[in-house]
Amino acid sequence: RLGAAGTALLHKLQKGIPPWIPLKVHEKKTYKELQEEAIESKRRDLAVLQANGGVWPGVRIPSHALFLWASGSELTPTLEADHMPNKFIPKDL
């Protein structure tokens, strides 16, 4: 912990930021800001569910379960037809 604090101090000094100013990540947020972020996160989650037909990506068949019932030639098409889209979901959705 002390090492991390020391490193953070060095980085701040290198960038010319006074040590007593908190980093953007550690700024205090108002209740309203937290509430807006939560609503935005919920909206994005609902957009993902809507795009995947009401199923969260990766939930249909857990990867460890694939190996219990499928092997070799059966497993390959299942893995190729991956149901989890590697799509970027924009924040403003």
PDB file of N, CA and C in Angstrom:
ATOM      1  N   ARG A   1       0.838  -1.194   0.000  1.00  0.00           N
ATOM      2  CA  ARG A   1       0.000   0.000   0.000  1.00  0.00           C
ATOM      3  C   ARG A   1       0.882   1.257   0.000  1.00  0.00           C
ATOM      4  N   LEU A   2       1.901   1.230   0.808  1.00  0.00           N
ATOM      5  CA  LEU A   2       2.804   2.379   0.895  1.00  0.00           C
ATOM      6  C   LEU A   2       3.535   2.581  -0.435  1.00  0.00           C
ATOM      7  N   GLY A   3       3.929   1.458  -1.049  1.00  0.00           N
ATOM      8  CA  GLY A   3       4.604   1.530  -2.348  1.00  0.00           C
ATOM      9  C   GLY A   3       3.700   2.130  -3.417  1.00  0.00           C
ATOM     10  N   ALA A   4       2.426   1.732  -3.398  1.00  0.00           N
ATOM     11  CA  ALA A   4       1.463   2.255  -4.374  1.00  0.00           C
ATOM     12  C   ALA A   4       1.253   3.751  -4.170  1.00  0.00           C
ATOM     13  N   ALA A   5       1.187   4.171  -2.903  1.00  0.00           N
ATOM     14  CA  ALA A   5       1.009   5.598  -2.603  1.00  0.00           C
ATOM     15  C   ALA A   5       2.231   6.392  -3.071  1.00  0.00           C
ATOM     16  N   GLY A   6       3.408   5.831  -2.853  1.00  0.00           N
ATOM     17  CA  GLY A   6       4.641   6.489  -3.289  1.00  0.00           C
ATOM     18  C   GLY A   6       4.706   6.624  -4.802  1.00  0.00           C
ATOM     19  N   THR A   7       4.313   5.558  -5.495  1.00  0.00           N
ATOM     20  CA  THR A   7       4.300   5.586  -6.963  1.00  0.00           C
ATOM     21  C   THR A   7       3.305   6.625  -7.472  1.00  0.00           C
ATOM     22  N   ALA A   8       2.123   6.663  -6.852  1.00  0.00           N
ATOM     23  CA  ALA A   8       1.101   7.645  -7.247  1.00  0.00           C
ATOM     24  C   ALA A   8       1.621   9.065  -7.046  1.00  0.00           C
ATOM     25  N   LEU A   9       2.327   9.287  -5.944  1.00  0.00           N
ATOM     26  CA  LEU A   9       2.904  10.608  -5.660  1.00  0.00           C
ATOM     27  C   LEU A   9       3.919  10.986  -6.740  1.00  0.00           C
ATOM     28  N   LEU A  10       4.792  10.044  -7.101  1.00  0.00           N
ATOM     29  CA  LEU A  10       5.791  10.310  -8.141  1.00  0.00           C
ATOM     30  C   LEU A  10       5.124  10.660  -9.476  1.00  0.00           C
ATOM     31  N   HIS A  11       4.095   9.892  -9.839  1.00  0.00           N
ATOM     32  CA  HIS A  11       3.398  10.153 -11.104  1.00  0.00           C
ATOM     33  C   HIS A  11       2.750  11.530 -11.103  1.00  0.00           C
ATOM     34  N   LYS A  12       2.173  11.897  -9.960  1.00  0.00           N
ATOM     35  CA  LYS A  12       1.549  13.227  -9.862  1.00  0.00           C
ATOM     36  C   LYS A  12       2.593  14.320 -10.041  1.00  0.00           C
ATOM     37  N   LEU A  13       3.728  14.167  -9.365  1.00  0.00           N
ATOM     38  CA  LEU A  13       4.782  15.180  -9.451  1.00  0.00           C
ATOM     39  C   LEU A  13       5.337  15.274 -10.875  1.00  0.00           C
ATOM     40  N   GLN A  14       5.455  14.111 -11.556  1.00  0.00           N
ATOM     41  CA  GLN A  14       5.956  14.113 -12.933  1.00  0.00           C
ATOM     42  C   GLN A  14       5.000  14.846 -13.874  1.00  0.00           C
ATOM     43  N   LYS A  15       3.703  14.707 -13.613  1.00  0.00           N
ATOM     44  CA  LYS A  15       2.703  15.367 -14.457  1.00  0.00           C
ATOM     45  C   LYS A  15       2.486  16.819 -14.059  1.00  0.00           C
ATOM     46  N   GLY A  16       3.053  17.236 -12.939  1.00  0.00           N
ATOM     47  CA  GLY A  16       2.895  18.610 -12.487  1.00  0.00           C
ATOM     48  C   GLY A  16       1.610  18.852 -11.724  1.00  0.00           C
ATOM     49  N   ILE A  17       1.022  17.782 -11.181  1.00  0.00           N
ATOM     50  CA  ILE A  17      -0.214  17.913 -10.398  1.00  0.00           C
ATOM     51  C   ILE A  17       0.173  18.023  -8.925  1.00  0.00           C
ATOM     52  N   PRO A  18      -0.378  18.996  -8.195  1.00  0.00           N
ATOM     53  CA  PRO A  18      -0.076  19.085  -6.762  1.00  0.00           C
ATOM     54  C   PRO A  18      -0.515  17.813  -6.030  1.00  0.00           C
ATOM     55  N   PRO A  19       0.289  17.305  -5.089  1.00  0.00           N
ATOM     56  CA  PRO A  19      -0.009  16.031  -4.414  1.00  0.00           C
ATOM     57  C   PRO A  19      -1.320  16.017  -3.623  1.00  0.00           C
ATOM     58  N   TRP A  20      -1.812  17.180  -3.202  1.00  0.00           N
ATOM     59  CA  TRP A  20      -3.016  17.190  -2.365  1.00  0.00           C
ATOM     60  C   TRP A  20      -4.312  17.161  -3.176  1.00  0.00           C
ATOM     61  N   ILE A  21      -4.220  17.280  -4.511  1.00  0.00           N
ATOM     62  CA  ILE A  21      -5.419  17.214  -5.353  1.00  0.00           C
ATOM     63  C   ILE A  21      -5.699  15.742  -5.671  1.00  0.00           C
ATOM     64  N   PRO A  22      -6.929  15.262  -5.409  1.00  0.00           N
ATOM     65  CA  PRO A  22      -7.227  13.850  -5.687  1.00  0.00           C
ATOM     66  C   PRO A  22      -7.272  13.569  -7.184  1.00  0.00           C
ATOM     67  N   LEU A  23      -6.938  12.329  -7.555  1.00  0.00           N
ATOM     68  CA  LEU A  23      -7.027  11.927  -8.954  1.00  0.00           C
ATOM     69  C   LEU A  23      -8.491  11.878  -9.369  1.00  0.00           C
ATOM     70  N   LYS A  24      -8.730  11.915 -10.674  1.00  0.00           N
ATOM     71  CA  LYS A  24     -10.109  11.926 -11.171  1.00  0.00           C
ATOM     72  C   LYS A  24     -10.901  10.704 -10.699  1.00  0.00           C
ATOM     73  N   VAL A  25     -10.228   9.566 -10.568  1.00  0.00           N
ATOM     74  CA  VAL A  25     -10.895   8.332 -10.157  1.00  0.00           C
ATOM     75  C   VAL A  25     -11.407   8.429  -8.727  1.00  0.00           C
ATOM     76  N   HIS A  26     -10.673   9.137  -7.875  1.00  0.00           N
ATOM     77  CA  HIS A  26     -10.992   9.167  -6.451  1.00  0.00           C
ATOM     78  C   HIS A  26     -11.768  10.409  -6.024  1.00  0.00           C
ATOM     79  N   GLU A  27     -12.333  11.115  -6.991  1.00  0.00           N
ATOM     80  CA  GLU A  27     -13.101  12.307  -6.628  1.00  0.00           C
ATOM     81  C   GLU A  27     -14.403  11.908  -5.945  1.00  0.00           C
ATOM     82  N   LYS A  28     -14.843  12.739  -5.032  1.00  0.00           N
ATOM     83  CA  LYS A  28     -16.122  12.503  -4.357  1.00  0.00           C
ATOM     84  C   LYS A  28     -17.246  12.804  -5.342  1.00  0.00           C
ATOM     85  N   LYS A  29     -18.255  11.934  -5.368  1.00  0.00           N
ATOM     86  CA  LYS A  29     -19.385  12.139  -6.270  1.00  0.00           C
ATOM     87  C   LYS A  29     -20.626  12.446  -5.453  1.00  0.00           C
ATOM     88  N   THR A  30     -21.473  13.262  -6.035  1.00  0.00           N
ATOM     89  CA  THR A  30     -22.726  13.590  -5.356  1.00  0.00           C
ATOM     90  C   THR A  30     -23.697  12.425  -5.535  1.00  0.00           C
ATOM     91  N   TYR A  31     -24.726  12.403  -4.710  1.00  0.00           N
ATOM     92  CA  TYR A  31     -25.740  11.353  -4.778  1.00  0.00           C
ATOM     93  C   TYR A  31     -26.395  11.339  -6.158  1.00  0.00           C
ATOM     94  N   LYS A  32     -26.631  12.527  -6.698  1.00  0.00           N
ATOM     95  CA  LYS A  32     -27.270  12.663  -8.019  1.00  0.00           C
ATOM     96  C   LYS A  32     -26.399  12.022  -9.112  1.00  0.00           C
ATOM     97  N   GLU A  33     -25.080  12.274  -9.053  1.00  0.00           N
ATOM     98  CA  GLU A  33     -24.166  11.699 -10.046  1.00  0.00           C
ATOM     99  C   GLU A  33     -24.157  10.175  -9.963  1.00  0.00           C
ATOM    100  N   LEU A  34     -24.107   9.654  -8.726  1.00  0.00           N
ATOM    101  CA  LEU A  34     -24.115   8.205  -8.538  1.00  0.00           C
ATOM    102  C   LEU A  34     -25.408   7.598  -9.078  1.00  0.00           C
ATOM    103  N   GLN A  35     -26.506   8.297  -8.826  1.00  0.00           N
ATOM    104  CA  GLN A  35     -27.812   7.828  -9.281  1.00  0.00           C
ATOM    105  C   GLN A  35     -27.875   7.799 -10.815  1.00  0.00           C
ATOM    106  N   GLU A  36     -27.369   8.858 -11.452  1.00  0.00           N
ATOM    107  CA  GLU A  36     -27.368   8.922 -12.918  1.00  0.00           C
ATOM    108  C   GLU A  36     -26.502   7.818 -13.524  1.00  0.00           C
ATOM    109  N   GLU A  37     -25.343   7.549 -12.893  1.00  0.00           N
ATOM    110  CA  GLU A  37     -24.466   6.484 -13.383  1.00  0.00           C
ATOM    111  C   GLU A  37     -25.143   5.125 -13.265  1.00  0.00           C
ATOM    112  N   ALA A  38     -25.859   4.909 -12.161  1.00  0.00           N
ATOM    113  CA  ALA A  38     -26.556   3.638 -11.958  1.00  0.00           C
ATOM    114  C   ALA A  38     -27.658   3.447 -12.997  1.00  0.00           C
ATOM    115  N   ILE A  39     -28.397   4.511 -13.285  1.00  0.00           N
ATOM    116  CA  ILE A  39     -29.472   4.438 -14.284  1.00  0.00           C
ATOM    117  C   ILE A  39     -28.888   4.157 -15.668  1.00  0.00           C
ATOM    118  N   GLU A  40     -27.771   4.823 -15.984  1.00  0.00           N
ATOM    119  CA  GLU A  40     -27.108   4.631 -17.275  1.00  0.00           C
ATOM    120  C   GLU A  40     -26.611   3.189 -17.414  1.00  0.00           C
ATOM    121  N   SER A  41     -26.031   2.652 -16.344  1.00  0.00           N
ATOM    122  CA  SER A  41     -25.541   1.278 -16.341  1.00  0.00           C
ATOM    123  C   SER A  41     -26.696   0.299 -16.552  1.00  0.00           C
ATOM    124  N   LYS A  42     -27.801   0.557 -15.881  1.00  0.00           N
ATOM    125  CA  LYS A  42     -28.991  -0.296 -16.014  1.00  0.00           C
ATOM    126  C   LYS A  42     -29.506  -0.261 -17.452  1.00  0.00           C
ATOM    127  N   ARG A  43     -29.514   0.931 -18.062  1.00  0.00           N
ATOM    128  CA  ARG A  43     -29.967   1.072 -19.452  1.00  0.00           C
ATOM    129  C   ARG A  43     -29.094   0.257 -20.401  1.00  0.00           C
ATOM    130  N   ARG A  44     -27.773   0.316 -20.175  1.00  0.00           N
ATOM    131  CA  ARG A  44     -26.857  -0.448 -21.024  1.00  0.00           C
ATOM    132  C   ARG A  44     -27.073  -1.953 -20.850  1.00  0.00           C
ATOM    133  N   ASP A  45     -27.271  -2.385 -19.596  1.00  0.00           N
ATOM    134  CA  ASP A  45     -27.534  -3.805 -19.334  1.00  0.00           C
ATOM    135  C   ASP A  45     -28.803  -4.266 -20.045  1.00  0.00           C
ATOM    136  N   LEU A  46     -29.848  -3.446 -19.992  1.00  0.00           N
ATOM    137  CA  LEU A  46     -31.107  -3.795 -20.657  1.00  0.00           C
ATOM    138  C   LEU A  46     -30.929  -3.848 -22.174  1.00  0.00           C
ATOM    139  N   ALA A  47     -30.081  -2.959 -22.716  1.00  0.00           N
ATOM    140  CA  ALA A  47     -29.810  -2.965 -24.158  1.00  0.00           C
ATOM    141  C   ALA A  47     -29.105  -4.260 -24.558  1.00  0.00           C
ATOM    142  N   VAL A  48     -28.185  -4.734 -23.717  1.00  0.00           N
ATOM    143  CA  VAL A  48     -27.477  -5.992 -23.991  1.00  0.00           C
ATOM    144  C   VAL A  48     -28.472  -7.150 -23.975  1.00  0.00           C
ATOM    145  N   LEU A  49     -29.339  -7.167 -22.969  1.00  0.00           N
ATOM    146  CA  LEU A  49     -30.342  -8.235 -22.878  1.00  0.00           C
ATOM    147  C   LEU A  49     -31.282  -8.214 -24.080  1.00  0.00           C
ATOM    148  N   GLN A  50     -31.687  -7.033 -24.491  1.00  0.00           N
ATOM    149  CA  GLN A  50     -32.590  -6.901 -25.635  1.00  0.00           C
ATOM    150  C   GLN A  50     -31.910  -7.389 -26.916  1.00  0.00           C
ATOM    151  N   ALA A  51     -30.627  -7.066 -27.069  1.00  0.00           N
ATOM    152  CA  ALA A  51     -29.883  -7.468 -28.267  1.00  0.00           C
ATOM    153  C   ALA A  51     -29.677  -8.981 -28.321  1.00  0.00           C
ATOM    154  N   ASN A  52     -29.677  -9.646 -27.162  1.00  0.00           N
ATOM    155  CA  ASN A  52     -29.420 -11.084 -27.111  1.00  0.00           C
ATOM    156  C   ASN A  52     -30.668 -11.900 -26.790  1.00  0.00           C
ATOM    157  N   GLY A  53     -31.820 -11.327 -27.040  1.00  0.00           N
ATOM    158  CA  GLY A  53     -33.068 -12.068 -26.846  1.00  0.00           C
ATOM    159  C   GLY A  53     -33.376 -12.395 -25.396  1.00  0.00           C
ATOM    160  N   GLY A  54     -33.047 -11.503 -24.501  1.00  0.00           N
ATOM    161  CA  GLY A  54     -33.383 -11.687 -23.092  1.00  0.00           C
ATOM    162  C   GLY A  54     -32.436 -12.579 -22.319  1.00  0.00           C
ATOM    163  N   VAL A  55     -31.340 -13.005 -22.941  1.00  0.00           N
ATOM    164  CA  VAL A  55     -30.360 -13.861 -22.263  1.00  0.00           C
ATOM    165  C   VAL A  55     -29.047 -13.109 -22.172  1.00  0.00           C
ATOM    166  N   TRP A  56     -28.462 -13.097 -20.987  1.00  0.00           N
ATOM    167  CA  TRP A  56     -27.179 -12.425 -20.811  1.00  0.00           C
ATOM    168  C   TRP A  56     -26.114 -13.188 -21.580  1.00  0.00           C
ATOM    169  N   PRO A  57     -25.226 -12.489 -22.328  1.00  0.00           N
ATOM    170  CA  PRO A  57     -24.214 -13.190 -23.133  1.00  0.00           C
ATOM    171  C   PRO A  57     -23.353 -14.112 -22.271  1.00  0.00           C
ATOM    172  N   GLY A  58     -23.165 -15.333 -22.744  1.00  0.00           N
ATOM    173  CA  GLY A  58     -22.316 -16.282 -22.035  1.00  0.00           C
ATOM    174  C   GLY A  58     -23.037 -17.095 -20.983  1.00  0.00           C
ATOM    175  N   VAL A  59     -24.356 -16.913 -20.845  1.00  0.00           N
ATOM    176  CA  VAL A  59     -25.087 -17.613 -19.788  1.00  0.00           C
ATOM    177  C   VAL A  59     -25.681 -18.925 -20.293  1.00  0.00           C
ATOM    178  N   ARG A  60     -25.976 -19.009 -21.585  1.00  0.00           N
ATOM    179  CA  ARG A  60     -26.700 -20.171 -22.115  1.00  0.00           C
ATOM    180  C   ARG A  60     -26.009 -21.488 -21.792  1.00  0.00           C
ATOM    181  N   ILE A  61     -24.757 -21.636 -22.213  1.00  0.00           N
ATOM    182  CA  ILE A  61     -24.019 -22.867 -21.932  1.00  0.00           C
ATOM    183  C   ILE A  61     -22.684 -22.470 -21.310  1.00  0.00           C
ATOM    184  N   PRO A  62     -22.479 -22.757 -20.027  1.00  0.00           N
ATOM    185  CA  PRO A  62     -21.177 -22.449 -19.431  1.00  0.00           C
ATOM    186  C   PRO A  62     -20.090 -23.274 -20.124  1.00  0.00           C
ATOM    187  N   SER A  63     -18.919 -22.674 -20.343  1.00  0.00           N
ATOM    188  CA  SER A  63     -17.868 -23.353 -21.102  1.00  0.00           C
ATOM    189  C   SER A  63     -17.427 -24.652 -20.441  1.00  0.00           C
ATOM    190  N   HIS A  64     -17.451 -24.713 -19.098  1.00  0.00           N
ATOM    191  CA  HIS A  64     -17.016 -25.957 -18.447  1.00  0.00           C
ATOM    192  C   HIS A  64     -18.023 -27.084 -18.700  1.00  0.00           C
ATOM    193  N   ALA A  65     -19.299 -26.717 -18.940  1.00  0.00           N
ATOM    194  CA  ALA A  65     -20.320 -27.732 -19.194  1.00  0.00           C
ATOM    195  C   ALA A  65     -20.214 -28.290 -20.611  1.00  0.00           C
ATOM    196  N   LEU A  66     -19.661 -27.504 -21.538  1.00  0.00           N
ATOM    197  CA  LEU A  66     -19.509 -27.981 -22.915  1.00  0.00           C
ATOM    198  C   LEU A  66     -18.694 -29.265 -22.954  1.00  0.00           C
ATOM    199  N   PHE A  67     -17.658 -29.331 -22.154  1.00  0.00           N
ATOM    200  CA  PHE A  67     -16.744 -30.462 -22.199  1.00  0.00           C
ATOM    201  C   PHE A  67     -17.331 -31.697 -21.521  1.00  0.00           C
ATOM    202  N   LEU A  68     -18.421 -31.527 -20.776  1.00  0.00           N
ATOM    203  CA  LEU A  68     -19.044 -32.676 -20.122  1.00  0.00           C
ATOM    204  C   LEU A  68     -19.848 -33.513 -21.117  1.00  0.00           C
ATOM    205  N   TRP A  69     -20.489 -32.854 -22.085  1.00  0.00           N
ATOM    206  CA  TRP A  69     -21.334 -33.613 -23.000  1.00  0.00           C
ATOM    207  C   TRP A  69     -20.853 -33.594 -24.448  1.00  0.00           C
ATOM    208  N   ALA A  70     -19.958 -32.703 -24.804  1.00  0.00           N
ATOM    209  CA  ALA A  70     -19.493 -32.619 -26.190  1.00  0.00           C
ATOM    210  C   ALA A  70     -18.000 -32.892 -26.241  1.00  0.00           C
ATOM    211  N   SER A  71     -17.588 -33.594 -27.294  1.00  0.00           N
ATOM    212  CA  SER A  71     -16.155 -33.839 -27.431  1.00  0.00           C
ATOM    213  C   SER A  71     -15.798 -33.889 -28.913  1.00  0.00           C
ATOM    214  N   GLY A  72     -14.567 -33.545 -29.211  1.00  0.00           N
ATOM    215  CA  GLY A  72     -14.039 -33.655 -30.567  1.00  0.00           C
ATOM    216  C   GLY A  72     -14.864 -32.947 -31.619  1.00  0.00           C
ATOM    217  N   SER A  73     -15.403 -33.733 -32.569  1.00  0.00           N
ATOM    218  CA  SER A  73     -16.115 -33.156 -33.714  1.00  0.00           C
ATOM    219  C   SER A  73     -17.417 -32.475 -33.298  1.00  0.00           C
ATOM    220  N   GLU A  74     -18.013 -32.897 -32.174  1.00  0.00           N
ATOM    221  CA  GLU A  74     -19.250 -32.259 -31.711  1.00  0.00           C
ATOM    222  C   GLU A  74     -18.970 -30.885 -31.114  1.00  0.00           C
ATOM    223  N   LEU A  75     -17.833 -30.762 -30.465  1.00  0.00           N
ATOM    224  CA  LEU A  75     -17.507 -29.534 -29.737  1.00  0.00           C
ATOM    225  C   LEU A  75     -17.118 -28.391 -30.673  1.00  0.00           C
ATOM    226  N   THR A  76     -16.421 -28.724 -31.771  1.00  0.00           N
ATOM    227  CA  THR A  76     -15.917 -27.684 -32.667  1.00  0.00           C
ATOM    228  C   THR A  76     -17.010 -26.765 -33.208  1.00  0.00           C
ATOM    229  N   PRO A  77     -18.103 -27.282 -33.802  1.00  0.00           N
ATOM    230  CA  PRO A  77     -19.131 -26.355 -34.306  1.00  0.00           C
ATOM    231  C   PRO A  77     -19.791 -25.548 -33.191  1.00  0.00           C
ATOM    232  N   THR A  78     -19.879 -26.155 -32.008  1.00  0.00           N
ATOM    233  CA  THR A  78     -20.485 -25.438 -30.878  1.00  0.00           C
ATOM    234  C   THR A  78     -19.634 -24.237 -30.500  1.00  0.00           C
ATOM    235  N   LEU A  79     -18.320 -24.422 -30.481  1.00  0.00           N
ATOM    236  CA  LEU A  79     -17.424 -23.316 -30.134  1.00  0.00           C
ATOM    237  C   LEU A  79     -17.366 -22.286 -31.259  1.00  0.00           C
ATOM    238  N   GLU A  80     -17.452 -22.752 -32.513  1.00  0.00           N
ATOM    239  CA  GLU A  80     -17.409 -21.816 -33.644  1.00  0.00           C
ATOM    240  C   GLU A  80     -18.664 -20.948 -33.689  1.00  0.00           C
ATOM    241  N   ALA A  81     -19.809 -21.523 -33.347  1.00  0.00           N
ATOM    242  CA  ALA A  81     -21.064 -20.773 -33.319  1.00  0.00           C
ATOM    243  C   ALA A  81     -21.219 -20.120 -31.953  1.00  0.00           C
ATOM    244  N   ASP A  82     -20.216 -19.364 -31.587  1.00  0.00           N
ATOM    245  CA  ASP A  82     -20.191 -18.732 -30.260  1.00  0.00           C
ATOM    246  C   ASP A  82     -21.348 -17.757 -30.141  1.00  0.00           C
ATOM    247  N   HIS A  83     -22.126 -17.905 -29.085  1.00  0.00           N
ATOM    248  CA  HIS A  83     -23.304 -17.058 -28.917  1.00  0.00           C
ATOM    249  C   HIS A  83     -23.002 -15.729 -28.247  1.00  0.00           C
ATOM    250  N   MET A  84     -21.757 -15.551 -27.797  1.00  0.00           N
ATOM    251  CA  MET A  84     -21.433 -14.284 -27.134  1.00  0.00           C
ATOM    252  C   MET A  84     -20.828 -13.331 -28.154  1.00  0.00           C
ATOM    253  N   PRO A  85     -21.572 -12.331 -28.572  1.00  0.00           N
ATOM    254  CA  PRO A  85     -21.032 -11.422 -29.584  1.00  0.00           C
ATOM    255  C   PRO A  85     -19.962 -10.513 -28.981  1.00  0.00           C
ATOM    256  N   ASN A  86     -18.873 -10.377 -29.710  1.00  0.00           N
ATOM    257  CA  ASN A  86     -17.810  -9.493 -29.230  1.00  0.00           C
ATOM    258  C   ASN A  86     -18.058  -8.098 -29.775  1.00  0.00           C
ATOM    259  N   LYS A  87     -19.216  -7.571 -29.447  1.00  0.00           N
ATOM    260  CA  LYS A  87     -19.600  -6.255 -29.941  1.00  0.00           C
ATOM    261  C   LYS A  87     -19.368  -5.222 -28.857  1.00  0.00           C
ATOM    262  N   PHE A  88     -18.962  -4.050 -29.279  1.00  0.00           N
ATOM    263  CA  PHE A  88     -18.824  -2.939 -28.339  1.00  0.00           C
ATOM    264  C   PHE A  88     -20.187  -2.303 -28.166  1.00  0.00           C
ATOM    265  N   ILE A  89     -20.625  -2.183 -26.933  1.00  0.00           N
ATOM    266  CA  ILE A  89     -21.909  -1.544 -26.662  1.00  0.00           C
ATOM    267  C   ILE A  89     -21.628  -0.105 -26.256  1.00  0.00           C
ATOM    268  N   PRO A  90     -22.047   0.869 -27.073  1.00  0.00           N
ATOM    269  CA  PRO A  90     -21.738   2.262 -26.774  1.00  0.00           C
ATOM    270  C   PRO A  90     -22.391   2.731 -25.482  1.00  0.00           C
ATOM    271  N   LYS A  91     -21.710   3.646 -24.822  1.00  0.00           N
ATOM    272  CA  LYS A  91     -22.165   4.137 -23.521  1.00  0.00           C
ATOM    273  C   LYS A  91     -23.464   4.926 -23.631  1.00  0.00           C
ATOM    274  N   ASP A  92     -23.677   5.566 -24.778  1.00  0.00           N
ATOM    275  CA  ASP A  92     -24.851   6.434 -24.933  1.00  0.00           C
ATOM    276  C   ASP A  92     -26.094   5.680 -25.399  1.00  0.00           C
ATOM    277  N   LEU A  93     -26.070   4.367 -25.382  1.00  0.00           N
ATOM    278  CA  LEU A  93     -27.212   3.576 -25.838  1.00  0.00           C
ATOM    279  C   LEU A  93     -28.409   3.726 -24.919  1.00  0.00           C
TER     280      LEU A  93
END
